C-alpha atoms as one frame of an Amber mdcrd trajectory, in Angstrom:
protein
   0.000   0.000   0.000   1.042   3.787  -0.562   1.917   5.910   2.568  -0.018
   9.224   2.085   2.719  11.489   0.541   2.660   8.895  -2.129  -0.906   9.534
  -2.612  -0.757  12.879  -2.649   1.986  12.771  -5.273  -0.298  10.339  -7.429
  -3.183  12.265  -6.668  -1.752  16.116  -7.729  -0.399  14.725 -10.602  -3.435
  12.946 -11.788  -5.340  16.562 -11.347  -2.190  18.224 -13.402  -2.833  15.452
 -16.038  -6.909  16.121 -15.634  -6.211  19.559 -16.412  -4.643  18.987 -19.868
  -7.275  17.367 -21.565  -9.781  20.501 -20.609 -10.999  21.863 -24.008 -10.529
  25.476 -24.665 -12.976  27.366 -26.199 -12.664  27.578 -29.808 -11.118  31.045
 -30.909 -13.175  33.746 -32.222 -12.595  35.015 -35.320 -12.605  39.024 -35.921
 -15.365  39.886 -38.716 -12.740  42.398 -41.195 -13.920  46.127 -40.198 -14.296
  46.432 -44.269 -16.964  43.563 -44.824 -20.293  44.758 -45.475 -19.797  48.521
 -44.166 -22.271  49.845 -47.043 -25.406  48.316 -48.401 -24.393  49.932 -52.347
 -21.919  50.974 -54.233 -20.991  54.805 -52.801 -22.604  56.939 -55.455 -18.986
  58.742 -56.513 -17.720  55.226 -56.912 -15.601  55.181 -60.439 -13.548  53.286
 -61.344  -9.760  54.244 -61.733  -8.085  55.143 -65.168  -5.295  53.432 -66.981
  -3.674  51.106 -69.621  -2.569  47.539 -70.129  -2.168  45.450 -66.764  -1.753
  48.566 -64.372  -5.495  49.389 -65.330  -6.172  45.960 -65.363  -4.839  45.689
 -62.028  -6.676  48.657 -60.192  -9.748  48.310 -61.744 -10.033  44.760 -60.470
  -9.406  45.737 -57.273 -11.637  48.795 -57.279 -14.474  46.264 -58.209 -13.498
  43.453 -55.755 -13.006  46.038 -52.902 -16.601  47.377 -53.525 -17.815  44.171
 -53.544 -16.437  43.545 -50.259 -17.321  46.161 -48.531 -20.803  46.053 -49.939
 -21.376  42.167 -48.387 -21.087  40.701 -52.030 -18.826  38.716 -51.459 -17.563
  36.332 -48.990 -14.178  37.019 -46.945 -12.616  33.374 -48.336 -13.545  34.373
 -51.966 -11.814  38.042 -51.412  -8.489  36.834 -49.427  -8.345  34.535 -53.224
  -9.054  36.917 -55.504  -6.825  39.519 -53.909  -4.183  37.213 -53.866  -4.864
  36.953 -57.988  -4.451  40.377 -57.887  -1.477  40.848 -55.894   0.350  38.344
 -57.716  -0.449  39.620 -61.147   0.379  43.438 -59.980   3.649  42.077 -58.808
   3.833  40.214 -63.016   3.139  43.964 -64.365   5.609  45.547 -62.128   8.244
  43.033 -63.127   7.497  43.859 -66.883   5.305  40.791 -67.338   2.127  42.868
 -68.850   0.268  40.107 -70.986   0.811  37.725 -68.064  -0.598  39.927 -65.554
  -3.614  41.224 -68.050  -3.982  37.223 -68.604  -3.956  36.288 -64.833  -6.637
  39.317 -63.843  -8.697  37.990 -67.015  -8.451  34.288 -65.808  -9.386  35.439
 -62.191 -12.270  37.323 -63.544 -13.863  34.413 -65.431 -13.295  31.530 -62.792
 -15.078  34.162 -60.147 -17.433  35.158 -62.645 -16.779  38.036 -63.296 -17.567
  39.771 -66.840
């Protein structure tokens, strides 16, 4: 048989052990402060000027940040399309135009966008 000390040894480690399978509660995601902040597009919404993939580029955005903001679209379905974007702005600003026109034109058609 154990003397008590033993016990207690056995028995405060048992509780430390106890107290690692507690489950945490899951974390909370923060909502973006730019999701859904407007029911419509703003009415001096235009979009931005410019050639080849640079206008390609910001006009994109313009539309997808609208859409955003305006609760069109989801957060998952943003974070990809921005990524699209980023990487193709990043193409034209290597010198890569017709890629990055290509990659915003791809984008725009697997999203559906016209």
């Amino acid at each position: 048989m154990l003397d008590a000390s033993s016990r207690l040894a056995i028995l405060v480690l048992w509780l430390g052990l106890a107290a690692c399978n507690q489950e945490a509660p899951p974390p909370t995601t923060a909502t973006p402060s730019g999701y859904a902040t407007q029911s419509f597009t703003p009415s001096g919404f235009t979009l931005p000027q410019g050639a080849g993939c640079e206008g390609d580029v910001s006009r994109f955005r313009a539309v997808m940040n609208n859409d955003y903001q305006t609760g069109n679209v989801k957060l998952s379905v943003y974070q990809q399309v921005s990524d699209a974007i980023d990487k193709a702005d990043h193409l034209c600003a290597s010198g890569n135009g017709a890629q990055a026109s290509a990659l915003i034109r791809s984008t725009k058609s697997r999203f559906g966008y016209p």
